[in-house]
Structure formats: structure tokens, C-alpha cells
Amino acid sequence: MDKLVALCKRRGFIYQSADIYGGLQGVYDFGPLGVELKNNLKKSWWESMVYDNDDIEGLDSSILTNPLVLRYSGHEDTFSDPMVDCKSCNMRFRVDQVPESCKKEDLTEPRQFNLMFKTNVGPVDDGESYAYLRPETAQQIFTNFKNVVDSTSRSLPFGIAQIGKAFRNEITPRNFIFRVREFEQMELEYFVEPGKDESCHDAWVQKRLNWWEEQGVPIENIELYDVPKKELAHYSKKTVDIMYKFPHGVEELEGIANRTDFDLGSHSKKQQDLNIKANVLKNKNSNSKLAIQDDKGDWLVPFVIEPSAGVERGFLAILNEAYNVEELSDGKTRVVLKLMPHLAPVKVAVIPLKKNNNDIVQLAKKVKDELQKLGLGRIIFENTGNIGKSYRKHDEIGTPICITIDFDSLEDESITVRDRDSMDQSRMSIKDISSFVIDKFKS
Ligand code: GAP
């Protein structure tokens, strides 16, 4: 973990937020390379959900959330962790995370601590006009259920996908970006007929494992955890967690829950007419029936299968898998990030051999511009004048291809292409470079 943290800071993937003022615990900023990798990861998820499936729609809902949403979802009552204070070190811990150095007799009785952030809405701070920062992106998918059904004429089964920020006032944020207070989730709520939920749940577990493998997180480093009944969230009939071997231990990367008809049932009006199976709070405020009619005209509240992944945890797992230290033939070592090409923050670095030779520099810029227009992601014009140093830097940040423009390039319009993983170098004509690069990133 220390090596990953150091690399992230040194190369501009991740910085502690408000570093210059001592930081803010559990909050991080993504730097120039971090934002690219994060965007690529989110894009890959979005494409695999919304574009590759013909029955999934996208959504981008608000972060500020009406308290009623989180009352009927159960979060106001149950979204809390038990915590204890240590009278000796004056620190507060989650019950399951008390360090061994704290003696049992110094600990207070556990108390529940709600994890939601509350904020004032409007100019008057009267204690009444407040909203929550959403603790999961899921809830506004449920509250928009009828809007999406009405505007897309969807029938079962279908899903709504969303990527966005979520906020939790974690008692003990830790392990770098693994447990933080501000993070992003990639969540799908997939609506199915009751009775078809269990097979659909199994299918989504498999699909999600395949997707993680495509991001460079191999199945050998994953365990599935069938969450025992007593640990299930209040809305869940069954949850399977995808557990990954993080540098600090095996922990949850993604949860795939069968949320039954709990959420739509909870947020619905006229609950008594809907044959809701879950145990829901009586809703006195909703103005919408979150149900659909079957062929016979009977109202039915769909069950929900929810694959919910954390972007930061995915980022960490992917970096951990990609990080390699290799011995070279000259006895030196190199750090190389063997990221899947579609995730690499920089796709290609174009490097002029001489930084002060105008002809070489102009040709390199021309090649950069041509490759940039392919729309594959960031192409960098790297004018350091030091090829060896540039290769080392681009190995360390995971750039799959480096292209060098030299004096021969001016004569015969050829360039040197270097592969990150094999370090093989080959000569190629400039006119073939676009199709070569497209092939490399086609996956
Ligand atoms: N809508 C369901 C839900 O929010 P969750 O298991 O609480 O379920 C889903 O969260 C995913 O969000 C987790 O698997 C994890 O990847 C990510 N996540 C949750 N809390 C997090 C935190 N404090 N920091 C970073 N990621 C977190």
C-alpha cells in the first residue's frame, strides 16, 4: 500500500484533499492522471451497462436529497454504525475496529452513530430546512422509477444505471481511498418480476465478475462472500459481496444485493393495493404509485437486483494489480503499471529525440495531433529531450505506447514504436501509426 500511495502522489494520481492546510480526513483529490484513470473506469462501466445492454437506461440524479427519501428508504433509522469512545486515548472507533492498544475497561458502551451528512438548504438555518448528501446513488433511481418508465415505455425486466458521488461520515476512514467519506458509486438497479429475482441475481454476480476481469482484476484474487442473514442490510433478501485481496486484506469491492420490492414499495403511495412482500414503513407522503401493471392489469411492485461498486475501491484494486517491479537485463529495475490499455490515463506518448530541433518537434506535434483526433483518450507530446527518462516515466504511469521521432523520421517518415510491457521497439511508417494505435486499443 505504501508504494501505491507514494506512486499516486509522485505521479499525480491522487492527493490528500486540502493538503496545504493539513488535509481533511477521509477525503482525497484525483490529480491529472487520476482523473483520466477514474474517467476511463467509469466509461468502461457505463458502456458495459447502458450501451452493451438494450434494457438499461442511464440517470444522473441530484446529490442533495429530500429527507423524506431517506426516511422511507430506512436510512434515517438504520444507516448507522455502533461506536465506542476510548477514555484513555480520547478517540472514537467503530466497535469492530477498536485497536488492541485500547483497554476494554477504557471503552464506553456502544452508541449508534448515523453516517449521513446533513446540510442546510436556503438562507435560514432553522433546523427544519435541511437536506442530506446522498449516502448511496440508489435511492433517486427508485424515486425516479415512474419518470423513467413513463418516458421510455419500459416493461420488465429493465434496469437504471447511475454513476455519482455518495457521502458517508465514516467513523474511521482508512486504508488510503478504500474507506473514505466522499466517494463515487457505480450502481445498477435492475427491475424484475418477483419469482425471477433469484436467477437474475446469480446472473448478475457472474456478469460482474467477468467485468472486473476485463478491468485487470483476476478471479484468483477475488472471493465471493454470501452475506449471512444476520449481517444483511435491512432491505436485502440476499447479498453476495465480491471480495478482493486489497493490499491491507480481503475486503468488499462490490456488493450485489437482492433488494426485493422494499424500495419501490417503501416510496409508493397506496401501498395497501400493491401486495408488497417486504416489510415497509407506511408511506404518508408519496404522490406516486411505484408499480407497473401486468398483462391482466394487476399492479405489481418489481423486485430489484442491485450490483453496486465503488469507483475508489475499483481504482485501488486496478492499481494494485497493475503495479509491477521488474528486473532488467542490465541489473537495474523498472516500475511498470501494466494497466489494461482502455484504462491507461495516457494512451500514447509522442517523444521528439531532440527537444530543440524544430523539424523533429514539429513532426512530433503533427503525429500527436493526428492520434489525438482518434478520440481514444489523452495523447501526450513529451518534450523532455531525454528518451530514457521519458520511457521510465511512461512505464510508471502505464502508458501502453511510446513513439519516438528522430532524424531518420524526417528523411523516411518512419518512427520508433515502443511497447510498455515487452519494451520491444519497432520501426513503422507514420502513415500506418493511426491504424496500429486503433488496433491496440480496440478491445
Ligand atoms: N446501494 C447499496 C450500497 O450502497 P454498500 O455496500 O454500502 O451498498 C456499495 O456500498 C459499494 O460502495 C461498496 O461495495 C464499496 O465499493 C463502495 N463504498 C461503500 N462505502 C464506501 C466508503 N466509505 N469508501 C469507499 N467506497 C465505499
Tab-separated table of C-alpha atoms and ligand atoms in Angstrom:
chain	number	residue	atom	x	y	z
A	1	MET	CA	0.000	0.000	0.000
A	2	ASP	CA	2.813	2.443	0.876
A	3	LYS	CA	4.310	2.013	-2.596
A	4	LEU	CA	0.944	2.697	-4.258
A	5	VAL	CA	0.320	5.769	-2.102
A	6	ALA	CA	3.784	7.125	-2.935
A	7	LEU	CA	3.345	6.484	-6.667
A	8	CYS	CA	-0.086	8.146	-6.632
A	9	LYS	CA	1.299	11.308	-5.081
A	10	ARG	CA	4.575	11.410	-7.044
A	11	ARG	CA	2.991	10.964	-10.439
A	12	GLY	CA	-0.243	12.867	-9.871
A	13	PHE	CA	-2.902	10.185	-9.471
A	14	ILE	CA	-4.197	11.067	-6.005
A	15	TYR	CA	-3.512	13.832	-3.469
A	16	GLN	CA	-4.778	14.330	0.067
A	17	SER	CA	-7.527	16.959	-0.136
A	18	ALA	CA	-6.602	20.403	1.269
A	19	ASP	CA	-3.072	19.140	1.724
A	20	ILE	CA	-1.715	22.661	2.250
A	21	TYR	CA	-3.946	23.073	5.337
A	22	GLY	CA	-3.170	19.689	6.818
A	23	GLY	CA	-5.815	17.807	4.818
A	24	LEU	CA	-9.338	16.656	5.617
A	25	GLN	CA	-9.592	13.119	6.907
A	26	GLY	CA	-11.172	10.611	4.562
A	27	VAL	CA	-11.250	12.965	1.563
A	28	TYR	CA	-8.980	12.790	-1.498
A	29	ASP	CA	-8.460	14.677	-4.762
A	30	PHE	CA	-7.703	12.998	-8.076
A	31	GLY	CA	-4.787	14.574	-9.958
A	32	PRO	CA	-4.095	14.848	-13.714
A	33	LEU	CA	-3.552	11.101	-14.179
A	34	GLY	CA	-6.057	10.026	-11.527
A	35	VAL	CA	-8.919	11.840	-13.211
A	36	GLU	CA	-8.111	10.121	-16.523
A	37	LEU	CA	-7.953	6.639	-15.000
A	38	LYS	CA	-11.107	7.243	-12.989
A	39	ASN	CA	-12.988	8.548	-16.047
A	40	ASN	CA	-11.820	5.560	-18.092
A	41	LEU	CA	-13.040	3.163	-15.407
A	42	LYS	CA	-16.440	4.867	-15.216
A	43	LYS	CA	-16.696	4.916	-19.014
A	44	SER	CA	-15.977	1.201	-19.157
A	45	TRP	CA	-18.719	0.509	-16.590
A	46	TRP	CA	-21.197	2.792	-18.355
A	47	GLU	CA	-20.556	1.182	-21.732
A	48	SER	CA	-20.896	-2.310	-20.297
A	49	MET	CA	-24.202	-1.379	-18.656
A	50	VAL	CA	-26.001	1.234	-20.731
A	51	TYR	CA	-24.568	0.655	-24.225
A	52	ASP	CA	-23.989	-3.101	-24.279
A	53	ASN	CA	-27.445	-3.932	-22.916
A	54	ASP	CA	-30.636	-2.957	-24.659
A	55	ASP	CA	-32.673	-2.974	-21.477
A	56	ILE	CA	-30.728	-0.491	-19.322
A	57	GLU	CA	-31.247	3.283	-19.159
A	58	GLY	CA	-28.928	5.868	-17.578
A	59	LEU	CA	-29.640	8.525	-14.962
A	60	ASP	CA	-27.816	11.384	-13.244
A	61	SER	CA	-29.794	12.457	-10.194
A	62	SER	CA	-29.111	15.110	-7.569
A	63	ILE	CA	-26.787	14.671	-4.619
A	64	LEU	CA	-28.838	16.866	-2.281
A	65	THR	CA	-31.657	14.638	-1.147
A	66	ASN	CA	-35.086	15.392	0.303
A	67	PRO	CA	-35.088	13.914	3.847
A	68	LEU	CA	-38.323	12.037	3.104
A	69	VAL	CA	-36.473	9.922	0.551
A	70	LEU	CA	-34.049	8.799	3.233
A	71	ARG	CA	-36.756	8.415	5.849
A	72	TYR	CA	-38.780	5.947	3.755
A	73	SER	CA	-35.624	4.208	2.495
A	74	GLY	CA	-34.840	3.390	6.127
A	75	HIS	CA	-31.578	5.340	6.201
A	76	GLU	CA	-32.667	7.821	8.877
A	77	ASP	CA	-33.384	4.968	11.265
A	78	THR	CA	-30.871	2.332	10.356
A	79	PHE	CA	-27.905	3.781	8.491
A	80	SER	CA	-25.653	3.878	11.481
A	81	ASP	CA	-22.627	2.160	12.932
A	82	PRO	CA	-22.146	1.287	16.604
A	83	MET	CA	-19.252	3.281	18.030
A	84	VAL	CA	-17.326	3.469	21.265
A	85	ASP	CA	-15.110	6.149	22.783
A	86	CYS	CA	-11.799	5.276	24.375
A	87	LYS	CA	-11.369	7.314	27.597
A	88	SER	CA	-7.646	6.762	27.534
A	89	CYS	CA	-6.691	7.980	24.028
A	90	ASN	CA	-9.863	10.114	23.561
A	91	MET	CA	-10.531	8.574	20.153
A	92	ARG	CA	-13.791	7.215	18.725
A	93	PHE	CA	-13.900	3.858	16.938
A	94	ARG	CA	-16.330	1.549	15.220
A	95	VAL	CA	-16.955	-1.363	17.593
A	96	ASP	CA	-15.306	-3.839	15.216
A	97	GLN	CA	-12.277	-1.605	14.644
A	98	VAL	CA	-11.018	-0.818	18.163
A	99	PRO	CA	-7.204	-1.102	18.157
A	100	GLU	CA	-5.619	-3.623	20.510
A	101	SER	CA	-3.858	-0.791	22.338
A	102	CYS	CA	-7.220	0.379	23.819
A	103	LYS	CA	-8.081	-1.487	27.042
A	104	LYS	CA	-11.609	-2.877	27.361
A	105	GLU	CA	-12.196	-1.033	30.661
A	106	ASP	CA	-11.456	2.317	28.948
A	107	LEU	CA	-14.232	1.895	26.383
A	108	THR	CA	-17.728	3.419	26.674
A	109	GLU	CA	-20.867	1.407	25.899
A	110	PRO	CA	-21.521	1.265	22.104
A	111	ARG	CA	-23.792	4.029	20.736
A	112	GLN	CA	-25.349	4.287	17.281
A	113	PHE	CA	-23.870	6.988	15.049
A	114	ASN	CA	-25.763	7.969	11.866
A	115	LEU	CA	-23.452	8.124	8.882
A	116	MET	CA	-25.389	10.642	6.778
A	117	PHE	CA	-24.178	14.200	6.200
A	118	LYS	CA	-26.886	16.815	6.718
A	119	THR	CA	-26.764	20.283	5.217
A	120	ASN	CA	-28.811	23.437	5.430
A	121	VAL	CA	-30.956	24.362	2.402
A	122	GLY	CA	-31.860	28.008	1.724
A	123	PRO	CA	-30.865	31.156	3.574
A	124	VAL	CA	-32.307	30.331	7.007
A	125	ASP	CA	-30.682	27.787	9.286
A	126	ASP	CA	-33.840	26.978	11.279
A	127	GLY	CA	-33.162	23.268	11.768
A	128	GLU	CA	-36.173	22.452	9.535
A	129	SER	CA	-34.894	23.284	6.044
A	130	TYR	CA	-32.274	20.638	5.560
A	131	ALA	CA	-31.272	18.010	3.047
A	132	TYR	CA	-28.914	15.060	3.157
A	133	LEU	CA	-25.955	14.410	0.914
A	134	ARG	CA	-26.969	11.057	-0.544
A	135	PRO	CA	-25.316	8.067	1.157
A	136	GLU	CA	-25.900	5.894	-1.942
A	137	THR	CA	-26.882	6.776	-5.505
A	138	ALA	CA	-29.603	4.129	-5.496
A	139	GLN	CA	-32.437	5.988	-3.790
A	140	GLN	CA	-33.045	8.570	-6.502
A	141	ILE	CA	-33.178	5.754	-9.030
A	142	PHE	CA	-36.157	4.433	-7.077
A	143	THR	CA	-37.815	7.832	-6.723
A	144	ASN	CA	-37.405	8.368	-10.499
A	145	PHE	CA	-38.794	4.918	-11.328
A	146	LYS	CA	-42.119	6.204	-12.643
A	147	ASN	CA	-40.493	9.087	-14.543
A	148	VAL	CA	-38.220	6.676	-16.397
A	149	VAL	CA	-40.984	4.144	-17.082
A	150	ASP	CA	-43.292	6.891	-18.396
A	151	SER	CA	-40.664	8.479	-20.603
A	152	THR	CA	-39.151	5.283	-22.034
A	153	SER	CA	-42.186	2.925	-22.022
A	154	ARG	CA	-40.078	0.200	-20.436
A	155	SER	CA	-41.554	-3.092	-19.329
A	156	LEU	CA	-39.929	-5.735	-17.109
A	157	PRO	CA	-37.157	-6.678	-16.934
A	158	PHE	CA	-35.129	-3.485	-17.282
A	159	GLY	CA	-32.536	-1.520	-15.365
A	160	ILE	CA	-31.493	2.017	-14.490
A	161	ALA	CA	-27.775	2.741	-14.093
A	162	GLN	CA	-26.136	5.652	-12.375
A	163	ILE	CA	-22.610	6.790	-11.500
A	164	GLY	CA	-22.108	9.521	-8.957
A	165	LYS	CA	-20.881	10.787	-5.641
A	166	ALA	CA	-22.036	9.376	-2.329
A	167	PHE	CA	-21.153	10.630	1.138
A	168	ARG	CA	-20.802	8.815	4.441
A	169	ASN	CA	-19.490	10.200	7.668
A	170	GLU	CA	-17.360	7.122	8.293
A	171	ILE	CA	-16.164	6.955	11.886
A	172	THR	CA	-12.751	5.660	10.933
A	173	PRO	CA	-11.871	6.351	7.299
A	174	ARG	CA	-8.723	4.428	6.454
A	175	ASN	CA	-6.570	2.422	4.109
A	176	PHE	CA	-5.988	5.263	1.647
A	177	ILE	CA	-9.001	5.511	-0.720
A	178	PHE	CA	-10.547	2.224	0.456
A	179	ARG	CA	-12.808	3.739	3.126
A	180	VAL	CA	-13.453	7.432	2.581
A	181	ARG	CA	-16.143	9.964	3.408
A	182	GLU	CA	-16.712	11.190	-0.144
A	183	PHE	CA	-16.624	8.603	-2.925
A	184	GLU	CA	-18.285	7.538	-6.136
A	185	GLN	CA	-20.550	4.600	-6.751
A	186	MET	CA	-21.474	2.811	-9.968
A	187	GLU	CA	-24.907	1.354	-9.294
A	188	LEU	CA	-27.420	-0.553	-11.336
A	189	GLU	CA	-30.957	-1.165	-10.135
A	190	TYR	CA	-32.342	-3.981	-12.266
A	191	PHE	CA	-36.116	-4.463	-12.004
A	192	VAL	CA	-37.569	-7.944	-12.419
A	193	GLU	CA	-40.779	-9.813	-11.834
A	194	PRO	CA	-40.972	-11.354	-8.340
A	195	GLY	CA	-40.075	-15.028	-8.712
A	196	LYS	CA	-37.447	-14.307	-11.353
A	197	ASP	CA	-35.238	-12.419	-8.890
A	198	GLU	CA	-33.046	-15.290	-7.695
A	199	SER	CA	-31.833	-16.464	-11.100
A	200	CYS	CA	-31.337	-12.838	-12.150
A	201	HIS	CA	-29.225	-12.258	-9.030
A	202	ASP	CA	-26.976	-15.240	-9.889
A	203	ALA	CA	-26.584	-13.982	-13.454
A	204	TRP	CA	-25.520	-10.509	-12.323
A	205	VAL	CA	-22.878	-11.922	-9.957
A	206	GLN	CA	-21.314	-13.747	-12.904
A	207	LYS	CA	-21.540	-10.710	-15.218
A	208	ARG	CA	-19.852	-8.506	-12.654
A	209	LEU	CA	-17.001	-10.994	-12.121
A	210	ASN	CA	-16.420	-11.050	-15.883
A	211	TRP	CA	-16.354	-7.253	-15.985
A	212	TRP	CA	-13.797	-6.983	-13.183
A	213	GLU	CA	-11.621	-9.487	-15.013
A	214	GLU	CA	-11.777	-7.259	-18.112
A	215	GLN	CA	-10.528	-4.375	-15.963
A	216	GLY	CA	-7.457	-6.387	-14.928
A	217	VAL	CA	-8.730	-7.774	-11.619
A	218	PRO	CA	-8.339	-11.549	-11.968
A	219	ILE	CA	-10.694	-14.069	-10.467
A	220	GLU	CA	-7.787	-15.657	-8.487
A	221	ASN	CA	-7.672	-12.561	-6.297
A	222	ILE	CA	-11.423	-12.479	-5.703
A	223	GLU	CA	-13.594	-14.331	-3.222
A	224	LEU	CA	-17.379	-14.359	-3.152
A	225	TYR	CA	-18.962	-13.766	0.244
A	226	ASP	CA	-22.541	-14.841	0.708
A	227	VAL	CA	-23.528	-12.370	3.435
A	228	PRO	CA	-25.065	-14.262	6.391
A	229	LYS	CA	-28.697	-13.440	7.221
A	230	LYS	CA	-27.846	-11.587	10.437
A	231	GLU	CA	-25.429	-9.245	8.605
A	232	LEU	CA	-27.783	-8.369	5.722
A	233	ALA	CA	-28.844	-4.735	5.215
A	234	HIS	CA	-32.452	-4.031	6.188
A	235	TYR	CA	-33.596	-4.105	2.528
A	236	SER	CA	-31.818	-7.270	1.438
A	237	LYS	CA	-33.073	-10.810	0.968
A	238	LYS	CA	-29.629	-11.969	-0.207
A	239	THR	CA	-26.328	-10.203	-0.860
A	240	VAL	CA	-23.182	-11.563	-2.463
A	241	ASP	CA	-20.092	-9.434	-1.937
A	242	ILE	CA	-17.224	-9.504	-4.398
A	243	MET	CA	-14.228	-9.507	-2.059
A	244	TYR	CA	-10.824	-8.531	-3.376
A	245	LYS	CA	-7.361	-9.159	-1.951
A	246	PHE	CA	-6.521	-5.473	-1.281
A	247	PRO	CA	-3.005	-4.670	-0.016
A	248	HIS	CA	-4.440	-4.346	3.528
A	249	GLY	CA	-6.536	-7.528	3.395
A	250	VAL	CA	-9.510	-9.196	1.720
A	251	GLU	CA	-12.412	-6.716	1.690
A	252	GLU	CA	-15.518	-5.738	-0.258
A	253	LEU	CA	-15.059	-4.351	-3.749
A	254	GLU	CA	-18.689	-4.581	-4.843
A	255	GLY	CA	-21.944	-5.808	-3.351
A	256	ILE	CA	-24.705	-7.460	-5.359
A	257	ALA	CA	-27.962	-7.365	-3.425
A	258	ASN	CA	-31.459	-8.660	-3.931
A	259	ARG	CA	-33.391	-5.665	-2.552
A	260	THR	CA	-36.766	-7.323	-3.149
A	261	ASP	CA	-39.680	-4.883	-3.508
A	262	PHE	CA	-38.528	-3.000	-0.411
A	263	ASP	CA	-37.501	0.299	-2.006
A	264	LEU	CA	-40.237	0.783	-4.594
A	265	GLY	CA	-42.752	-0.474	-2.036
A	266	SER	CA	-41.483	1.949	0.617
A	267	HIS	CA	-41.615	5.000	-1.642
A	268	SER	CA	-45.037	4.202	-3.063
A	269	LYS	CA	-48.475	5.595	-2.349
A	270	LYS	CA	-51.471	3.261	-1.959
A	271	GLN	CA	-49.223	0.543	-0.574
A	272	GLN	CA	-52.215	-1.462	0.592
A	273	ASP	CA	-53.244	-2.122	-3.059
A	274	LEU	CA	-49.883	-3.373	-4.182
A	275	ASN	CA	-49.319	-6.718	-2.474
A	276	ILE	CA	-45.882	-5.607	-1.234
A	277	LYS	CA	-43.857	-8.507	0.149
A	278	ALA	CA	-41.194	-6.556	2.073
A	279	ASN	CA	-41.772	-5.049	5.471
A	280	VAL	CA	-42.087	-1.319	4.645
A	281	LEU	CA	-42.855	1.848	6.566
A	282	LYS	CA	-46.380	3.172	5.955
A	283	ASN	CA	-45.919	5.964	3.409
A	284	LYS	CA	-47.998	9.086	4.110
A	285	ASN	CA	-46.152	11.458	1.760
A	286	SER	CA	-45.579	9.910	-1.658
A	287	ASN	CA	-47.772	11.052	-4.559
A	288	SER	CA	-46.794	8.216	-6.885
A	289	LYS	CA	-47.546	4.539	-7.273
A	290	LEU	CA	-44.166	2.911	-7.977
A	291	ALA	CA	-45.541	-0.198	-9.579
A	292	ILE	CA	-46.433	-1.479	-13.005
A	293	GLN	CA	-49.439	-3.332	-14.348
A	294	ASP	CA	-49.081	-6.882	-15.592
A	295	ASP	CA	-50.931	-8.285	-18.649
A	296	LYS	CA	-54.080	-8.816	-16.569
A	297	GLY	CA	-53.997	-5.236	-15.321
A	298	ASP	CA	-52.942	-6.227	-11.797
A	299	TRP	CA	-50.444	-3.953	-10.046
A	300	LEU	CA	-47.050	-5.428	-9.365
A	301	VAL	CA	-44.072	-3.991	-7.491
A	302	PRO	CA	-40.890	-5.243	-9.211
A	303	PHE	CA	-38.073	-6.859	-7.261
A	304	VAL	CA	-34.669	-5.200	-7.598
A	305	ILE	CA	-31.234	-6.719	-8.179
A	306	GLU	CA	-28.503	-4.218	-7.390
A	307	PRO	CA	-24.840	-4.533	-8.375
A	308	SER	CA	-23.172	-1.644	-6.507
A	309	ALA	CA	-19.457	-0.949	-6.966
A	310	GLY	CA	-17.214	1.735	-5.517
A	311	VAL	CA	-15.102	3.676	-8.013
A	312	GLU	CA	-12.306	4.318	-5.488
A	313	ARG	CA	-12.131	0.673	-4.462
A	314	GLY	CA	-12.034	-0.339	-8.121
A	315	PHE	CA	-9.272	2.206	-8.734
A	316	LEU	CA	-7.235	0.800	-5.854
A	317	ALA	CA	-7.699	-2.826	-6.938
A	318	ILE	CA	-6.744	-1.989	-10.520
A	319	LEU	CA	-3.614	-0.083	-9.453
A	320	ASN	CA	-2.638	-2.898	-7.106
A	321	GLU	CA	-2.935	-5.469	-9.888
A	322	ALA	CA	-1.124	-3.313	-12.441
A	323	TYR	CA	1.842	-2.383	-10.217
A	324	ASN	CA	4.950	-4.394	-11.111
A	325	VAL	CA	8.630	-4.056	-10.330
A	326	GLU	CA	10.756	-5.780	-12.952
A	327	GLU	CA	14.444	-6.706	-13.041
A	328	LEU	CA	16.101	-5.551	-16.257
A	329	SER	CA	18.970	-7.269	-18.092
A	330	ASP	CA	21.389	-4.503	-17.059
A	331	GLY	CA	20.740	-5.250	-13.371
A	332	LYS	CA	18.507	-2.212	-12.890
A	333	THR	CA	14.817	-2.382	-12.056
A	334	ARG	CA	11.809	-0.615	-13.521
A	335	VAL	CA	8.375	0.112	-12.073
A	336	VAL	CA	5.718	-0.564	-14.656
A	337	LEU	CA	1.952	-0.165	-14.376
A	338	LYS	CA	0.523	-2.879	-16.598
A	339	LEU	CA	-2.915	-1.310	-16.856
A	340	MET	CA	-5.417	-2.597	-19.383
A	341	PRO	CA	-4.962	-0.246	-22.388
A	342	HIS	CA	-8.541	1.125	-22.179
A	343	LEU	CA	-7.868	2.261	-18.581
A	344	ALA	CA	-4.426	3.827	-19.130
A	345	PRO	CA	-4.502	7.557	-18.267
A	346	VAL	CA	-2.209	8.359	-21.197
A	347	LYS	CA	-2.703	6.255	-24.304
A	348	VAL	CA	0.381	7.278	-26.264
A	349	ALA	CA	3.393	9.492	-25.550
A	350	VAL	CA	4.983	11.109	-28.592
A	351	ILE	CA	8.617	11.972	-27.843
A	352	PRO	CA	10.947	14.029	-30.075
A	353	LEU	CA	14.560	12.796	-29.862
A	354	LYS	CA	15.899	16.370	-29.671
A	355	LYS	CA	13.865	18.946	-27.826
A	356	ASN	CA	15.461	21.884	-29.637
A	357	ASN	CA	15.291	20.603	-33.204
A	358	ASN	CA	12.378	22.445	-34.760
A	359	ASP	CA	11.767	19.957	-37.591
A	360	ILE	CA	11.667	16.965	-35.245
A	361	VAL	CA	9.474	18.823	-32.736
A	362	GLN	CA	7.018	19.917	-35.458
A	363	LEU	CA	6.737	16.400	-36.849
A	364	ALA	CA	6.152	15.013	-33.336
A	365	LYS	CA	3.393	17.590	-32.774
A	366	LYS	CA	1.803	16.600	-36.075
A	367	VAL	CA	1.795	12.916	-35.047
A	368	LYS	CA	0.362	13.835	-31.632
A	369	ASP	CA	-2.453	15.864	-33.222
A	370	GLU	CA	-3.300	13.087	-35.643
A	371	LEU	CA	-3.508	10.496	-32.843
A	372	GLN	CA	-5.457	12.823	-30.556
A	373	LYS	CA	-8.162	13.124	-33.211
A	374	LEU	CA	-8.815	9.363	-32.973
A	375	GLY	CA	-10.745	10.060	-29.778
A	376	LEU	CA	-9.092	7.264	-27.775
A	377	GLY	CA	-8.170	9.453	-24.810
A	378	ARG	CA	-5.163	11.527	-23.833
A	379	ILE	CA	-2.128	11.556	-26.143
A	380	ILE	CA	0.870	13.395	-24.709
A	381	PHE	CA	3.543	15.385	-26.534
A	382	GLU	CA	6.525	14.706	-24.246
A	383	ASN	CA	9.327	17.142	-25.000
A	384	THR	CA	11.891	16.347	-22.312
A	385	GLY	CA	14.737	15.610	-24.718
A	386	ASN	CA	15.605	12.540	-22.663
A	387	ILE	CA	14.232	9.356	-24.176
A	388	GLY	CA	15.363	7.009	-21.376
A	389	LYS	CA	13.767	9.194	-18.692
A	390	SER	CA	10.556	9.516	-20.701
A	391	TYR	CA	10.298	5.731	-21.113
A	392	ARG	CA	10.757	5.238	-17.354
A	393	LYS	CA	8.087	7.811	-16.557
A	394	HIS	CA	5.607	6.323	-19.020
A	395	ASP	CA	6.246	2.788	-17.756
A	396	GLU	CA	5.472	4.017	-14.268
A	397	ILE	CA	2.196	5.687	-15.254
A	398	GLY	CA	1.125	2.831	-17.514
A	399	THR	CA	1.311	4.420	-20.989
A	400	PRO	CA	0.939	1.455	-23.380
A	401	ILE	CA	2.810	3.003	-26.335
A	402	CYS	CA	5.696	5.466	-26.697
A	403	ILE	CA	6.548	6.850	-30.113
A	404	THR	CA	9.927	8.410	-30.816
A	405	ILE	CA	10.553	10.828	-33.662
A	406	ASP	CA	14.234	11.105	-34.688
A	407	PHE	CA	16.408	12.399	-37.556
A	408	ASP	CA	15.571	9.397	-39.763
A	409	SER	CA	11.881	10.230	-39.348
A	410	LEU	CA	12.493	13.467	-41.238
A	411	GLU	CA	14.036	11.518	-44.119
A	412	ASP	CA	11.895	8.404	-44.448
A	413	GLU	CA	8.717	9.284	-42.479
A	414	SER	CA	9.205	6.365	-40.101
A	415	ILE	CA	9.064	6.345	-36.313
A	416	THR	CA	10.028	4.073	-33.418
A	417	VAL	CA	7.187	2.455	-31.514
A	418	ARG	CA	7.936	1.058	-28.038
A	419	ASP	CA	5.648	-1.345	-26.251
A	420	ARG	CA	5.271	-0.788	-22.477
A	421	ASP	CA	5.042	-4.429	-21.419
A	422	SER	CA	7.607	-6.120	-23.655
A	423	MET	CA	9.775	-2.997	-24.116
A	424	ASP	CA	10.143	-4.161	-27.736
A	425	GLN	CA	10.857	-1.392	-30.211
A	426	SER	CA	9.933	-1.497	-33.869
A	427	ARG	CA	10.170	0.874	-36.781
A	428	MET	CA	6.957	1.832	-38.538
A	429	SER	CA	5.817	4.213	-41.236
A	430	ILE	CA	3.982	7.316	-39.988
A	431	LYS	CA	1.101	6.583	-42.332
A	432	ASP	CA	0.433	3.272	-40.521
A	433	ILE	CA	0.543	4.614	-36.984
A	434	SER	CA	-3.161	5.527	-36.632
A	435	SER	CA	-4.393	2.063	-37.569
A	436	PHE	CA	-1.716	0.465	-35.332
A	437	VAL	CA	-2.866	2.537	-32.358
A	438	ILE	CA	-6.553	1.880	-33.063
A	439	ASP	CA	-5.842	-1.874	-33.121
A	440	LYS	CA	-4.019	-1.662	-29.784
A	441	PHE	CA	-6.989	-0.012	-28.066
A	442	LYS	CA	-9.719	-1.991	-29.771
A	443	SER	CA	-10.961	-4.437	-27.160
B	1	GAP	N1	-26.651	0.894	-2.706
B	1	GAP	C1	-26.021	-0.149	-1.982
B	1	GAP	C2	-24.855	0.292	-1.233
B	1	GAP	O1	-24.575	1.480	-1.148
B	1	GAP	P1	-22.793	-0.567	0.101
B	1	GAP	O2	-22.269	-1.972	0.267
B	1	GAP	O3	-22.971	0.238	1.317
B	1	GAP	O4	-24.148	-0.727	-0.697
B	1	GAP	C3	-21.624	-0.255	-2.205
B	1	GAP	O5	-21.845	0.219	-0.899
B	1	GAP	C4	-20.181	-0.092	-2.609
B	1	GAP	O6	-19.776	1.283	-2.405
B	1	GAP	C5	-19.198	-0.910	-1.771
B	1	GAP	O7	-19.046	-2.214	-2.273
B	1	GAP	C6	-17.922	-0.111	-1.933
B	1	GAP	O8	-17.264	-0.453	-3.128
B	1	GAP	C7	-18.418	1.318	-2.026
B	1	GAP	N2	-18.286	2.006	-0.712
B	1	GAP	C8	-19.145	1.978	0.315
B	1	GAP	N3	-18.704	2.731	1.344
B	1	GAP	C9	-17.535	3.265	0.943
B	1	GAP	C10	-16.576	4.145	1.552
B	1	GAP	N4	-16.765	4.656	2.766
B	1	GAP	N5	-15.460	4.462	0.859
B	1	GAP	C11	-15.263	3.971	-0.392
B	1	GAP	N6	-16.137	3.161	-1.023
B	1	GAP	C12	-17.257	2.798	-0.371
